[in-house]
C-alpha cells in the first residue's frame, strides 16, 4: 500500500479484487457503452478508483461496471475516509424542460399518491428538506414547493430516489426533457435569472453519507446521478498496464508489484484548478511521473 498524507486527507493506494467493490448507484447505458468501446483495448489504467475504506464506490462507478464486464480480476483504488469533513456529499438536481405548466408535474405526483405543499421561499424549502431528507423540492421561478410521499411508499433513501426516477420516466413519455445539474447551480443568481418559464427544477432528496453506506452494505442501489462526491485531493496518471489486472496471480503478488511500480515514480503536487487532458479538476492533484 502507498499512502499520501495531504494534511487534510490520507490517500491509500492499493490493488483490490474488482468483485469486492460495492456500487451505490446504478449506471447509465450510454456511458457504459462509451466506456466499453474505450476500455476494450485499454493499454494503461490511468487513474485509481476512489472508494471508502469498506470498498464502497465513491467515484468511478461506471468504470468498475465496465471492468467487471471485461473480466478484470483486479483494479487499483484510492481508499479514503469517507467521513472526513473535507469529503463533501453533494447532489444532482433535475432541470425539467418543456414544462408548459406545473400542473402536469402535480398530476403525475398525485397519481403516485404523493402530495404537494407550497412554501414561502427558497430558504423555507431548504429548511424543510434539511428536516425531511426523503422529500423533494420544486422550484419554478420564484415559486417553491415540497413533494412528499407516504411512508408506506418511501421509507428509505433508495426508495425516495426510485420514486423520483418514476416521476422522470413518466414525464419523459409526456414530452418533457430533463438534464442533471449540480445542486449548487440553484444558489447562483445568474442561474435563477436565466431560468425559463417552461423550466422547473427538482431539488433531490438530501441524503447523508450514512444513508449511502447503509444502502451499499445492504446491496441496495440508488438510481443514476444521485450523489456527487467532492474529494479535496486525488492521485492521477498512475498509468498501470491494464493486462496486470487480468493475470491469474495472487492479491499479495500484484500489490507487491504495484508498490514497486509506484516507488519508481515521482509525485508532483498541484493546487486546484488544473486542466489535465482536457478535464478541469477543482480539487488538489497528486500527479505521478516516470
Short mmCIF file of N, CA and C in Angstrom, two decimals, residues 11 104 108 118 122 165 187 253 288:
data_model
loop_
_atom_site.label_atom_id
_atom_site.label_comp_id
_atom_site.label_asym_id
_atom_site.label_seq_id
_atom_site.Cartn_x
_atom_site.Cartn_y
_atom_site.Cartn_z
N UNK A 11 -4.59 9.45 1.47
CA UNK A 11 -4.92 8.71 0.26
C UNK A 11 -4.15 7.39 0.29
N UNK A 104 -48.88 19.63 -14.78
CA UNK A 104 -48.53 18.28 -15.27
C UNK A 104 -47.73 17.54 -14.20
N UNK A 108 -48.83 14.11 -12.05
CA UNK A 108 -48.01 12.90 -12.01
C UNK A 108 -47.73 12.50 -10.57
N UNK A 118 -46.90 23.97 -0.93
CA UNK A 118 -46.17 25.19 -1.26
C UNK A 118 -45.49 25.76 -0.03
N UNK A 122 -37.17 30.19 -1.03
CA UNK A 122 -36.06 29.24 -1.13
C UNK A 122 -35.54 28.81 0.23
N UNK A 165 -37.21 8.69 -9.90
CA UNK A 165 -36.96 8.09 -11.21
C UNK A 165 -38.28 7.80 -11.93
N UNK A 187 -28.15 28.01 -6.42
CA UNK A 187 -27.81 29.08 -5.49
C UNK A 187 -27.23 30.30 -6.22
N UNK A 253 0.70 -10.76 -4.47
CA UNK A 253 1.73 -10.59 -5.50
C UNK A 253 1.51 -9.33 -6.32
N UNK A 288 1.46 11.55 -10.81
CA UNK A 288 2.60 10.65 -10.90
C UNK A 288 3.34 10.85 -12.23
#
